[in-house]
């Protein structure tokens, strides 16, 4: 049985070889690789770094007007002035110390010869610190303390002879001081001796005595009331009536050894606390002090300037800055590297429309890379000068 035509066609196609498929596959693979390479090259072309531009060093600078001064700036703080306490002592028969009146208030000056306050009905009089204050003095007692008391009474305007003996004239002077304060002086126990009384008083009259507990003293004989107990106040066992500032507040800053050479006594300094500015001078430079890391203190010397009484804007323990040197007026200024030398004479090369012109100048100061120039014809703010 003969095969049909369709069967003959299928058997003929199976015998035809398919060698042309291999070259076709190779061409497809190579084409894919080429496309991948082209795509990768295109994507990285835009990410290549731009070539680094060479930096251009300026060869000229602009003339300015500024203050050129070498200054050292320190950090410091306001230190409260020293204070002294004034205390009352209970007299015999007094159980409690109660302020019954005051003659001073905070800010009042305190000087010898005045009344500070009244405690338990008796005045506290201010006595010079030169008077040894340690005992009651009765008529005819003598000693260096009596002699100092007589000198003090004389200075107050209550004249008495400086004999060193608590005689009648001294008692009368002391009584006059008490009377001027509005009080009677303590009476001495017992009558005055006949020879002491004389014609001034009868033989049975009592003299005046000095009770040390009714007096207070201020170190240095000068101060300002920082605080004082008010009328009706019951004093504590220490009897403190008032606290007196005996030294002005000051400003202290720590400088290292090199910086301290700039701050000698008398050096003008500028102190700043916020917007408050104070021009003053150095009053004290300490000896070398070790640093304290716990307090953030460096080794060096303490620089102290006085804070005048009544100065506003500076509170105790407030942080401040202390700058050496007084304010300097502004002047023409150029970078230091613009200054050229020719035989010891400084000059500048000022740029113009054509070639730079040479201009002799006088350097008045230099600091922090700048030179101050005295005013000179041919140089104004905004001119360009060549750098070396």
mmCIF file with all atom_site columns, N, CA, C and O in Angstrom, residues 64-71 326-336 363-373:
data_model
loop_
_atom_site.group_PDB
_atom_site.id
_atom_site.type_symbol
_atom_site.label_atom_id
_atom_site.label_alt_id
_atom_site.label_comp_id
_atom_site.label_asym_id
_atom_site.label_entity_id
_atom_site.label_seq_id
_atom_site.pdbx_PDB_ins_code
_atom_site.Cartn_x
_atom_site.Cartn_y
_atom_site.Cartn_z
_atom_site.occupancy
_atom_site.B_iso_or_equiv
_atom_site.pdbx_formal_charge
_atom_site.auth_seq_id
_atom_site.auth_comp_id
_atom_site.auth_asym_id
_atom_site.auth_atom_id
_atom_site.pdbx_PDB_model_num
ATOM 1   N N  . UNK A 1 64  ? 40.529 98.553  54.308 1.00 0.00 ? 64  UNK A N  1
ATOM 2   C CA . UNK A 1 64  ? 39.372 98.695  55.193 1.00 0.00 ? 64  UNK A CA 1
ATOM 3   C C  . UNK A 1 64  ? 39.651 99.754  56.249 1.00 0.00 ? 64  UNK A C  1
ATOM 4   O O  . UNK A 1 64  ? 40.769 100.251 56.386 1.00 0.00 ? 64  UNK A O  1
ATOM 5   N N  . UNK A 1 65  ? 38.603 100.085 57.015 1.00 0.00 ? 65  UNK A N  1
ATOM 6   C CA . UNK A 1 65  ? 38.769 100.935 58.197 1.00 0.00 ? 65  UNK A CA 1
ATOM 7   C C  . UNK A 1 65  ? 38.324 100.106 59.395 1.00 0.00 ? 65  UNK A C  1
ATOM 8   O O  . UNK A 1 65  ? 37.166 99.709  59.490 1.00 0.00 ? 65  UNK A O  1
ATOM 9   N N  . UNK A 1 66  ? 39.254 99.839  60.273 1.00 0.00 ? 66  UNK A N  1
ATOM 10  C CA . UNK A 1 66  ? 38.966 98.997  61.433 1.00 0.00 ? 66  UNK A CA 1
ATOM 11  C C  . UNK A 1 66  ? 39.930 99.344  62.562 1.00 0.00 ? 66  UNK A C  1
ATOM 12  O O  . UNK A 1 66  ? 40.940 100.015 62.355 1.00 0.00 ? 66  UNK A O  1
ATOM 13  N N  . UNK A 1 67  ? 39.573 98.859  63.772 1.00 0.00 ? 67  UNK A N  1
ATOM 14  C CA . UNK A 1 67  ? 40.448 99.039  64.934 1.00 0.00 ? 67  UNK A CA 1
ATOM 15  C C  . UNK A 1 67  ? 41.412 97.864  64.991 1.00 0.00 ? 67  UNK A C  1
ATOM 16  O O  . UNK A 1 67  ? 40.976 96.719  65.071 1.00 0.00 ? 67  UNK A O  1
ATOM 17  N N  . UNK A 1 68  ? 42.672 98.162  64.920 1.00 0.00 ? 68  UNK A N  1
ATOM 18  C CA . UNK A 1 68  ? 43.699 97.127  64.973 1.00 0.00 ? 68  UNK A CA 1
ATOM 19  C C  . UNK A 1 68  ? 44.415 97.254  66.307 1.00 0.00 ? 68  UNK A C  1
ATOM 20  O O  . UNK A 1 68  ? 45.127 98.225  66.562 1.00 0.00 ? 68  UNK A O  1
ATOM 21  N N  . UNK A 1 69  ? 44.202 96.302  67.180 1.00 0.00 ? 69  UNK A N  1
ATOM 22  C CA . UNK A 1 69  ? 44.842 96.338  68.495 1.00 0.00 ? 69  UNK A CA 1
ATOM 23  C C  . UNK A 1 69  ? 44.970 94.907  69.001 1.00 0.00 ? 69  UNK A C  1
ATOM 24  O O  . UNK A 1 69  ? 44.077 94.084  68.805 1.00 0.00 ? 69  UNK A O  1
ATOM 25  N N  . UNK A 1 70  ? 46.079 94.628  69.633 1.00 0.00 ? 70  UNK A N  1
ATOM 26  C CA . UNK A 1 70  ? 46.296 93.299  70.202 1.00 0.00 ? 70  UNK A CA 1
ATOM 27  C C  . UNK A 1 70  ? 45.649 93.254  71.569 1.00 0.00 ? 70  UNK A C  1
ATOM 28  O O  . UNK A 1 70  ? 46.024 93.996  72.478 1.00 0.00 ? 70  UNK A O  1
ATOM 29  N N  . UNK A 1 71  ? 44.652 92.415  71.727 1.00 0.00 ? 71  UNK A N  1
ATOM 30  C CA . UNK A 1 71  ? 43.913 92.327  72.975 1.00 0.00 ? 71  UNK A CA 1
ATOM 31  C C  . UNK A 1 71  ? 43.883 90.888  73.478 1.00 0.00 ? 71  UNK A C  1
ATOM 32  O O  . UNK A 1 71  ? 43.888 89.945  72.683 1.00 0.00 ? 71  UNK A O  1
ATOM 33  N N  . UNK A 1 326 ? 42.611 99.707  76.246 1.00 0.00 ? 326 UNK A N  1
ATOM 34  C CA . UNK A 1 326 ? 41.459 100.583 76.125 1.00 0.00 ? 326 UNK A CA 1
ATOM 35  C C  . UNK A 1 326 ? 40.988 100.602 74.680 1.00 0.00 ? 326 UNK A C  1
ATOM 36  O O  . UNK A 1 326 ? 41.628 100.063 73.781 1.00 0.00 ? 326 UNK A O  1
ATOM 37  N N  . UNK A 1 327 ? 39.863 101.228 74.460 1.00 0.00 ? 327 UNK A N  1
ATOM 38  C CA . UNK A 1 327 ? 39.300 101.283 73.114 1.00 0.00 ? 327 UNK A CA 1
ATOM 39  C C  . UNK A 1 327 ? 40.240 102.031 72.180 1.00 0.00 ? 327 UNK A C  1
ATOM 40  O O  . UNK A 1 327 ? 40.843 103.039 72.541 1.00 0.00 ? 327 UNK A O  1
ATOM 41  N N  . UNK A 1 328 ? 40.372 101.519 70.954 1.00 0.00 ? 328 UNK A N  1
ATOM 42  C CA . UNK A 1 328 ? 41.257 102.110 69.958 1.00 0.00 ? 328 UNK A CA 1
ATOM 43  C C  . UNK A 1 328 ? 40.416 102.620 68.798 1.00 0.00 ? 328 UNK A C  1
ATOM 44  O O  . UNK A 1 328 ? 39.495 101.946 68.342 1.00 0.00 ? 328 UNK A O  1
ATOM 45  N N  . UNK A 1 329 ? 40.748 103.819 68.316 1.00 0.00 ? 329 UNK A N  1
ATOM 46  C CA . UNK A 1 329 ? 40.006 104.389 67.202 1.00 0.00 ? 329 UNK A CA 1
ATOM 47  C C  . UNK A 1 329 ? 40.288 103.604 65.928 1.00 0.00 ? 329 UNK A C  1
ATOM 48  O O  . UNK A 1 329 ? 41.370 103.041 65.752 1.00 0.00 ? 329 UNK A O  1
ATOM 49  N N  . UNK A 1 330 ? 39.309 103.577 65.045 1.00 0.00 ? 330 UNK A N  1
ATOM 50  C CA . UNK A 1 330 ? 39.488 102.893 63.780 1.00 0.00 ? 330 UNK A CA 1
ATOM 51  C C  . UNK A 1 330 ? 40.416 103.698 62.874 1.00 0.00 ? 330 UNK A C  1
ATOM 52  O O  . UNK A 1 330 ? 40.497 104.927 62.962 1.00 0.00 ? 330 UNK A O  1
ATOM 53  N N  . UNK A 1 331 ? 41.119 102.992 62.001 1.00 0.00 ? 331 UNK A N  1
ATOM 54  C CA . UNK A 1 331 ? 42.027 103.629 61.053 1.00 0.00 ? 331 UNK A CA 1
ATOM 55  C C  . UNK A 1 331 ? 42.054 102.787 59.783 1.00 0.00 ? 331 UNK A C  1
ATOM 56  O O  . UNK A 1 331 ? 41.462 101.707 59.722 1.00 0.00 ? 331 UNK A O  1
ATOM 57  N N  . UNK A 1 332 ? 42.747 103.294 58.764 1.00 0.00 ? 332 UNK A N  1
ATOM 58  C CA . UNK A 1 332 ? 42.930 102.489 57.564 1.00 0.00 ? 332 UNK A CA 1
ATOM 59  C C  . UNK A 1 332 ? 43.697 101.234 57.936 1.00 0.00 ? 332 UNK A C  1
ATOM 60  O O  . UNK A 1 332 ? 44.615 101.271 58.762 1.00 0.00 ? 332 UNK A O  1
ATOM 61  N N  . UNK A 1 333 ? 43.314 100.108 57.343 1.00 0.00 ? 333 UNK A N  1
ATOM 62  C CA . UNK A 1 333 ? 43.954 98.845  57.680 1.00 0.00 ? 333 UNK A CA 1
ATOM 63  C C  . UNK A 1 333 ? 44.022 97.955  56.452 1.00 0.00 ? 333 UNK A C  1
ATOM 64  O O  . UNK A 1 333 ? 43.113 97.963  55.614 1.00 0.00 ? 333 UNK A O  1
ATOM 65  N N  . UNK A 1 334 ? 45.119 97.210  56.356 1.00 0.00 ? 334 UNK A N  1
ATOM 66  C CA . UNK A 1 334 ? 45.318 96.250  55.263 1.00 0.00 ? 334 UNK A CA 1
ATOM 67  C C  . UNK A 1 334 ? 45.875 94.971  55.866 1.00 0.00 ? 334 UNK A C  1
ATOM 68  O O  . UNK A 1 334 ? 46.434 94.975  56.969 1.00 0.00 ? 334 UNK A O  1
ATOM 69  N N  . UNK A 1 335 ? 45.729 93.845  55.157 1.00 0.00 ? 335 UNK A N  1
ATOM 70  C CA . UNK A 1 335 ? 46.369 92.623  55.639 1.00 0.00 ? 335 UNK A CA 1
ATOM 71  C C  . UNK A 1 335 ? 47.879 92.833  55.779 1.00 0.00 ? 335 UNK A C  1
ATOM 72  O O  . UNK A 1 335 ? 48.498 93.541  54.974 1.00 0.00 ? 335 UNK A O  1
ATOM 73  N N  . UNK A 1 336 ? 48.446 92.214  56.772 1.00 0.00 ? 336 UNK A N  1
ATOM 74  C CA . UNK A 1 336 ? 49.867 92.413  57.049 1.00 0.00 ? 336 UNK A CA 1
ATOM 75  C C  . UNK A 1 336 ? 50.743 92.008  55.869 1.00 0.00 ? 336 UNK A C  1
ATOM 76  O O  . UNK A 1 336 ? 51.807 92.602  55.643 1.00 0.00 ? 336 UNK A O  1
ATOM 77  N N  . UNK A 1 363 ? 53.019 102.433 59.364 1.00 0.00 ? 363 UNK A N  1
ATOM 78  C CA . UNK A 1 363 ? 52.283 101.409 60.110 1.00 0.00 ? 363 UNK A CA 1
ATOM 79  C C  . UNK A 1 363 ? 52.234 101.822 61.576 1.00 0.00 ? 363 UNK A C  1
ATOM 80  O O  . UNK A 1 363 ? 53.270 102.006 62.220 1.00 0.00 ? 363 UNK A O  1
ATOM 81  N N  . UNK A 1 364 ? 51.023 101.986 62.104 1.00 0.00 ? 364 UNK A N  1
ATOM 82  C CA . UNK A 1 364 ? 50.868 102.433 63.495 1.00 0.00 ? 364 UNK A CA 1
ATOM 83  C C  . UNK A 1 364 ? 50.615 101.297 64.473 1.00 0.00 ? 364 UNK A C  1
ATOM 84  O O  . UNK A 1 364 ? 50.835 101.442 65.670 1.00 0.00 ? 364 UNK A O  1
ATOM 85  N N  . UNK A 1 365 ? 50.134 100.148 63.988 1.00 0.00 ? 365 UNK A N  1
ATOM 86  C CA . UNK A 1 365 ? 49.891 98.996  64.866 1.00 0.00 ? 365 UNK A CA 1
ATOM 87  C C  . UNK A 1 365 ? 49.677 97.770  63.997 1.00 0.00 ? 365 UNK A C  1
ATOM 88  O O  . UNK A 1 365 ? 49.373 97.879  62.803 1.00 0.00 ? 365 UNK A O  1
ATOM 89  N N  . UNK A 1 366 ? 49.886 96.618  64.610 1.00 0.00 ? 366 UNK A N  1
ATOM 90  C CA . UNK A 1 366 ? 49.605 95.371  63.905 1.00 0.00 ? 366 UNK A CA 1
ATOM 91  C C  . UNK A 1 366 ? 49.150 94.314  64.903 1.00 0.00 ? 366 UNK A C  1
ATOM 92  O O  . UNK A 1 366 ? 49.656 94.225  66.010 1.00 0.00 ? 366 UNK A O  1
ATOM 93  N N  . UNK A 1 367 ? 48.146 93.557  64.500 1.00 0.00 ? 367 UNK A N  1
ATOM 94  C CA . UNK A 1 367 ? 47.600 92.503  65.357 1.00 0.00 ? 367 UNK A CA 1
ATOM 95  C C  . UNK A 1 367 ? 46.687 91.624  64.524 1.00 0.00 ? 367 UNK A C  1
ATOM 96  O O  . UNK A 1 367 ? 46.003 92.098  63.612 1.00 0.00 ? 367 UNK A O  1
ATOM 97  N N  . UNK A 1 368 ? 46.722 90.329  64.843 1.00 0.00 ? 368 UNK A N  1
ATOM 98  C CA . UNK A 1 368 ? 45.820 89.353  64.222 1.00 0.00 ? 368 UNK A CA 1
ATOM 99  C C  . UNK A 1 368 ? 45.891 89.388  62.698 1.00 0.00 ? 368 UNK A C  1
ATOM 100 O O  . UNK A 1 368 ? 44.878 89.243  62.002 1.00 0.00 ? 368 UNK A O  1
ATOM 101 N N  . UNK A 1 369 ? 47.089 89.584  62.145 1.00 0.00 ? 369 UNK A N  1
ATOM 102 C CA . UNK A 1 369 ? 47.267 89.539  60.706 1.00 0.00 ? 369 UNK A CA 1
ATOM 103 C C  . UNK A 1 369 ? 46.905 90.815  59.978 1.00 0.00 ? 369 UNK A C  1
ATOM 104 O O  . UNK A 1 369 ? 46.895 90.843  58.750 1.00 0.00 ? 369 UNK A O  1
ATOM 105 N N  . UNK A 1 370 ? 46.634 91.894  60.712 1.00 0.00 ? 370 UNK A N  1
ATOM 106 C CA . UNK A 1 370 ? 46.280 93.170  60.107 1.00 0.00 ? 370 UNK A CA 1
ATOM 107 C C  . UNK A 1 370 ? 47.272 94.245  60.515 1.00 0.00 ? 370 UNK A C  1
ATOM 108 O O  . UNK A 1 370 ? 47.851 94.184  61.605 1.00 0.00 ? 370 UNK A O  1
ATOM 109 N N  . UNK A 1 371 ? 47.431 95.243  59.661 1.00 0.00 ? 371 UNK A N  1
ATOM 110 C CA . UNK A 1 371 ? 48.301 96.382  59.945 1.00 0.00 ? 371 UNK A CA 1
ATOM 111 C C  . UNK A 1 371 ? 47.476 97.659  59.853 1.00 0.00 ? 371 UNK A C  1
ATOM 112 O O  . UNK A 1 371 ? 46.714 97.852  58.893 1.00 0.00 ? 371 UNK A O  1
ATOM 113 N N  . UNK A 1 372 ? 47.592 98.502  60.895 1.00 0.00 ? 372 UNK A N  1
ATOM 114 C CA . UNK A 1 372 ? 46.919 99.801  60.882 1.00 0.00 ? 372 UNK A CA 1
ATOM 115 C C  . UNK A 1 372 ? 47.803 100.802 60.153 1.00 0.00 ? 372 UNK A C  1
ATOM 116 O O  . UNK A 1 372 ? 49.014 100.865 60.388 1.00 0.00 ? 372 UNK A O  1
ATOM 117 N N  . UNK A 1 373 ? 47.199 101.596 59.269 1.00 0.00 ? 373 UNK A N  1
ATOM 118 C CA . UNK A 1 373 ? 47.922 102.550 58.445 1.00 0.00 ? 373 UNK A CA 1
ATOM 119 C C  . UNK A 1 373 ? 47.460 103.958 58.784 1.00 0.00 ? 373 UNK A C  1
ATOM 120 O O  . UNK A 1 373 ? 46.249 104.218 58.864 1.00 0.00 ? 373 UNK A O  1
#
